[in-house]
Short mmCIF file of C-alpha atoms in Angstrom, two decimals:
data_model
loop_
_atom_site.label_atom_id
_atom_site.label_comp_id
_atom_site.label_asym_id
_atom_site.label_seq_id
_atom_site.Cartn_x
_atom_site.Cartn_y
_atom_site.Cartn_z
CA MET A 1 29.47 30.44 39.22
CA ARG A 2 30.85 26.88 39.00
CA ALA A 3 28.44 24.60 37.21
CA ASN A 4 28.18 20.90 38.06
CA PRO A 5 26.86 19.31 34.82
CA GLN A 6 25.24 16.34 36.54
CA GLN A 7 23.42 18.55 39.08
CA LEU A 8 22.23 20.93 36.34
CA ARG A 9 20.95 18.02 34.26
CA GLU A 10 19.06 16.44 37.16
CA GLU A 11 17.53 19.77 38.20
CA PHE A 12 16.35 20.32 34.61
CA ARG A 13 14.97 16.78 34.34
CA SER A 14 12.97 17.19 37.53
CA HIS A 15 10.75 19.78 35.86
CA LEU A 16 10.02 17.77 32.67
CA THR A 17 7.78 14.96 31.64
CA SER A 18 9.38 11.76 30.35
CA GLU A 19 8.25 12.71 26.87
CA GLU A 20 9.96 16.11 27.15
CA ILE A 21 13.12 14.55 28.49
CA GLY A 22 13.33 12.47 25.36
CA SER A 23 12.37 15.14 22.80
CA LEU A 24 14.68 17.70 24.29
CA GLY A 25 17.63 15.31 24.33
CA VAL A 26 18.29 16.00 28.00
CA ASP A 27 20.34 12.84 28.59
CA LEU A 28 22.50 13.16 25.48
CA GLY A 29 26.05 14.38 25.66
CA ALA A 30 27.21 17.68 24.08
CA GLY A 31 28.00 17.18 20.40
CA SER A 32 25.38 14.43 19.97
CA ASN A 33 23.26 14.27 16.84
CA HIS A 34 20.34 16.28 18.24
CA TYR A 35 19.44 19.85 17.61
CA ARG A 36 19.91 20.88 21.19
CA ALA A 37 22.84 18.62 22.11
CA TYR A 38 24.83 19.32 19.02
CA VAL A 39 25.57 22.88 20.09
CA GLY A 40 26.33 22.18 23.76
CA PRO A 41 24.80 20.61 26.89
CA PRO A 42 21.10 20.18 26.06
CA PHE A 43 19.99 20.92 29.59
CA ASN A 44 21.68 24.34 29.30
CA TYR A 45 20.22 25.14 25.88
CA ASP A 46 17.92 27.81 27.34
CA ILE A 47 20.47 29.35 29.72
CA ASN A 48 23.28 29.55 27.25
CA GLY A 49 21.16 31.19 24.62
CA ALA A 50 19.78 33.66 27.14
CA LEU A 51 23.28 34.48 28.46
CA GLN A 52 24.52 35.21 24.97
CA PHE A 53 21.49 37.39 24.31
CA GLN A 54 21.96 39.31 27.56
CA PHE A 55 25.63 39.73 26.85
CA MET A 56 24.95 41.41 23.53
CA LEU A 57 22.34 43.64 25.20
CA ASP A 58 25.00 44.64 27.67
CA LEU A 59 27.26 45.55 24.81
CA GLY A 60 24.63 47.94 23.47
CA LEU A 61 22.59 45.89 20.97
CA ARG A 62 19.42 47.70 19.86
CA GLU A 63 16.68 46.41 17.63
CA TYR A 64 17.84 48.48 14.65
CA HIS A 65 21.37 46.98 14.56
CA ARG A 66 22.53 44.54 11.91
CA PHE A 67 23.76 41.34 13.53
CA LEU A 68 25.86 38.44 12.18
CA GLU A 69 25.89 35.18 14.06
CA ILE A 70 28.73 32.78 13.05
CA GLY A 71 27.73 29.18 13.80
CA CYS A 72 24.05 29.87 14.41
CA GLY A 73 23.51 26.12 14.83
CA SER A 74 19.93 25.25 15.70
CA LEU A 75 19.08 28.86 16.58
CA ARG A 76 19.73 28.58 20.30
CA LEU A 77 20.56 32.31 20.22
CA GLY A 78 19.08 33.17 16.83
CA ARG A 79 15.46 32.53 17.90
CA LEU A 80 15.89 35.28 20.59
CA LEU A 81 17.78 37.67 18.38
CA MET A 82 15.30 37.46 15.50
CA MET A 83 12.43 38.16 17.84
CA TYR A 84 14.21 41.25 19.19
CA LEU A 85 15.70 42.68 15.97
CA LEU A 86 13.79 44.55 13.31
CA PRO A 87 13.16 42.66 10.04
CA SER A 88 16.13 41.97 7.78
CA ARG A 89 18.68 42.68 10.50
CA TYR A 90 19.74 39.14 11.36
CA TYR A 91 22.33 37.10 9.42
CA GLY A 92 23.24 33.55 10.37
CA VAL A 93 26.02 31.29 9.03
CA GLU A 94 25.95 27.59 9.79
CA PRO A 95 27.85 24.70 8.05
CA ASN A 96 25.54 21.94 9.36
CA GLU A 97 22.49 22.63 7.23
CA GLU A 98 20.60 19.53 8.47
CA MET A 99 21.06 20.53 12.13
CA PHE A 100 19.99 24.11 11.30
CA HIS A 101 16.73 23.04 9.67
CA GLU A 102 15.99 20.70 12.59
CA GLY A 103 16.36 23.70 14.87
CA VAL A 104 14.10 25.82 12.77
CA ARG A 105 11.35 23.14 12.82
CA ASN A 106 11.61 22.55 16.58
CA ASN A 107 12.05 26.17 17.69
CA LEU A 108 9.77 27.86 15.24
CA GLY A 109 7.22 25.16 14.59
CA ALA A 110 7.52 25.05 10.82
CA SER A 111 10.09 24.64 8.06
CA LEU A 112 12.12 27.56 6.88
CA GLU A 113 9.88 27.89 3.80
CA ASP A 114 6.58 27.60 5.72
CA SER A 115 7.33 29.73 8.83
CA ASP A 116 5.31 32.90 9.26
CA PHE A 117 7.93 34.02 11.74
CA ILE A 118 10.64 33.76 9.07
CA ARG A 119 8.50 35.68 6.62
CA LEU A 120 7.94 38.42 9.20
CA LYS A 121 11.55 38.75 10.33
CA LYS A 122 13.21 38.21 6.96
CA PRO A 123 16.56 36.80 8.21
CA THR A 124 19.32 35.77 5.78
CA PHE A 125 21.20 32.46 6.13
CA SER A 126 24.18 30.86 4.52
CA TYR A 127 25.52 27.33 4.92
CA ASN A 128 29.27 27.28 4.76
CA ASP A 129 32.33 26.48 6.89
CA ALA A 130 34.69 28.76 4.94
CA PHE A 131 33.95 31.89 7.01
CA ASP A 132 32.33 33.39 3.94
CA PHE A 133 30.23 36.31 5.19
CA SER A 134 29.24 37.71 1.85
CA LEU A 135 25.60 37.23 2.74
CA VAL A 136 25.66 40.50 4.75
CA GLU A 137 26.60 42.47 1.61
CA GLY A 138 28.67 45.05 3.45
CA THR A 139 29.19 45.52 7.16
CA VAL A 140 27.27 44.80 10.36
CA ASP A 141 27.06 46.42 13.76
CA PHE A 142 27.50 43.29 15.91
CA VAL A 143 29.13 39.92 15.41
CA ILE A 144 29.11 36.90 17.61
CA ALA A 145 31.11 33.68 17.21
CA GLN A 146 30.25 31.57 20.26
CA SER A 147 32.46 28.51 20.80
CA ILE A 148 33.98 28.58 17.34
CA ALA A 149 37.59 29.38 18.29
CA SER A 150 37.35 26.58 20.91
CA HIS A 151 37.27 24.16 17.94
CA THR A 152 39.45 25.86 15.33
CA GLY A 153 43.16 25.39 14.79
CA VAL A 154 45.64 28.25 14.39
CA GLU A 155 45.12 28.93 10.68
CA GLU A 156 41.30 28.48 10.94
CA THR A 157 41.15 30.90 13.91
CA LYS A 158 43.23 33.40 11.95
CA LYS A 159 40.78 33.08 9.01
CA LEU A 160 37.80 33.44 11.36
CA MET A 161 39.13 36.66 12.79
CA THR A 162 40.15 38.01 9.35
CA SER A 163 36.66 37.38 8.04
CA VAL A 164 35.12 39.00 11.09
CA SER A 165 37.32 42.06 10.54
CA SER A 166 36.12 42.31 6.96
CA VAL A 167 32.52 42.92 7.99
CA MET A 168 33.34 45.40 10.78
CA HIS A 169 32.91 49.17 10.32
CA GLU A 170 34.42 51.81 12.56
CA ASN A 171 31.91 51.34 15.37
CA SER A 172 31.23 47.61 15.11
CA ILE A 173 31.59 45.29 18.07
CA ALA A 174 32.52 41.64 17.63
CA MET A 175 32.58 38.96 20.26
CA ILE A 176 34.54 35.77 19.68
CA THR A 177 34.75 33.28 22.53
CA TYR A 178 37.68 30.98 23.25
CA ILE A 179 38.85 28.63 25.95
CA ARG A 180 41.57 30.46 27.81
CA CYS A 181 44.73 28.82 29.03
CA VAL A 182 47.58 30.54 30.95
CA ALA A 183 50.58 28.35 30.03
CA GLU A 184 51.95 28.73 26.55
CA SER A 185 52.62 25.03 26.48
CA LYS A 186 48.87 24.46 26.72
CA SER A 187 48.03 26.77 23.84
CA ASN A 188 47.05 24.98 20.62
CA LYS A 189 49.68 24.97 17.86
CA GLU A 190 47.91 22.77 15.34
CA ASN A 191 45.71 23.57 12.31
CA GLY A 192 42.37 22.04 11.47
CA TRP A 193 38.95 21.61 13.01
CA PHE A 194 38.47 19.93 16.45
CA TYR A 195 34.92 18.83 17.25
CA PRO A 196 33.52 17.81 19.63
CA GLU A 197 37.00 18.16 21.19
CA CYS A 198 37.91 21.53 22.62
CA ILE A 199 41.22 23.37 22.35
CA SER A 200 42.57 26.43 24.15
CA TYR A 201 44.57 29.57 23.46
CA THR A 202 46.46 32.10 25.59
CA ASP A 203 45.29 35.70 25.82
CA SER A 204 48.51 36.78 24.12
CA HIS A 205 47.83 34.57 21.10
CA MET A 206 44.40 35.99 20.60
CA SER A 207 45.61 39.54 21.13
CA LYS A 208 48.38 39.09 18.61
CA GLU A 209 45.95 37.92 15.97
CA ALA A 210 43.66 40.86 16.68
CA LYS A 211 46.54 43.39 16.46
CA ALA A 212 47.63 42.02 13.12
CA LEU A 213 44.17 42.99 11.79
CA GLY A 214 44.25 46.45 13.28
CA LEU A 215 41.71 45.51 15.93
CA ILE A 216 41.73 46.22 19.67
CA ALA A 217 41.05 43.20 21.87
CA TYR A 218 39.33 43.19 25.19
CA LYS A 219 38.28 40.36 27.49
CA THR A 220 35.75 40.05 30.25
CA SER A 221 34.26 37.19 32.26
CA TRP A 222 31.52 34.73 31.35
CA PRO A 223 29.15 34.13 34.23
CA LEU A 224 28.79 30.35 34.00
CA LEU A 225 31.83 28.20 34.68
CA ASN A 226 31.54 24.80 33.00
CA LYS A 227 33.73 21.90 34.08
CA ARG A 228 33.60 18.56 32.32
CA THR A 229 33.68 15.23 34.09
CA ASP A 230 37.24 14.74 32.96
CA GLY A 231 38.26 17.95 34.69
CA LEU A 232 38.64 20.19 31.65
CA ILE A 233 37.24 23.65 32.23
CA THR A 234 35.38 24.57 29.05
CA THR A 235 34.26 28.01 30.09
CA GLN A 236 34.28 30.47 27.17
CA THR A 237 36.29 33.66 27.55
CA PRO A 238 34.60 36.44 25.58
CA LEU A 239 37.05 38.29 23.32
CA ILE A 240 35.61 41.67 22.41
CA LEU A 241 36.94 43.24 19.23
CA THR A 242 36.68 46.91 18.21
CA ARG A 243 38.37 49.25 15.76
CA LYS A 244 38.44 52.16 18.20
CA PRO A 245 39.38 52.26 21.93
CA TRP A 246 36.50 51.09 24.04
CA LYS A 247 34.04 53.75 25.10
CA ALA A 248 30.66 52.87 26.52
CA THR A 249 27.74 54.09 24.46
CA LEU A 250 24.59 55.38 26.04
CA ALA A 251 22.93 52.04 25.41
CA GLN A 252 25.81 50.25 27.13
CA GLN A 253 25.62 52.57 30.11
CA PHE A 254 21.87 52.12 30.26
CA SER A 255 22.21 48.31 30.29
CA GLY A 256 24.21 48.40 33.50
CA LEU A 257 27.23 46.71 31.97
CA ASN A 258 30.15 46.55 34.42
CA ILE A 259 32.56 48.59 32.34
CA ASP A 260 35.36 47.93 34.86
CA ALA A 261 35.15 44.23 34.07
CA ILE A 262 36.27 44.82 30.43
CA GLU A 263 39.99 44.61 30.28
CA GLN A 264 42.22 45.35 27.27
CA LEU A 265 44.54 42.62 26.20
CA VAL A 266 48.17 43.59 25.60
#
């Protein structure tokens, strides 16, 4: 589905009061200093979080799994995951501590220290941009890094994938999204962080990095196609990483996931 940002914003605005439009940051651009806008288009905050959640369900996520979210931001996805998962199963890493706490207050209605929801669900958080995932103290069943590799240079992307691999056991599933380009000339060659700018990589680049870590890389489609006003398509391509060849579990079959849409990268 091709998404027209202006039409999506106007449709969203039409259902809100003027006070809600302001408090939800609806008219702010992605990357703005607001808990919803900082992590993407504020008028898509609900949809994008729900799409991520549904995608992980399609991959077989159950409430007993241990889950690591890299770049948990203002809990756009995390608020849904924590509600679904059993206590002490959710781990979130976010470098922007101020934005994270703003998300906690606005989404959960209290500070991290005062939230009954946090006390009930017992999540674990870490604030770092070094891809240090020691907070999980071992391995996890699922990992998601949404729109991280669309802002990380070559060395940073390699470090991201290396760190993800370090917390994967034999049956873990990781999903790292990136902006896909076809031409090698368009694939990023520089190191460093790029935000709010976006960069792209070829499938072959991502596959090569995965193979170097002994991982098998698969790709599939993301249902919402985003196109910026300057013409850049910023749709995220989900890169699914496993240690063993893909085989749908009972949970995945039950979810109705289109297995044929998952294609191994070579």
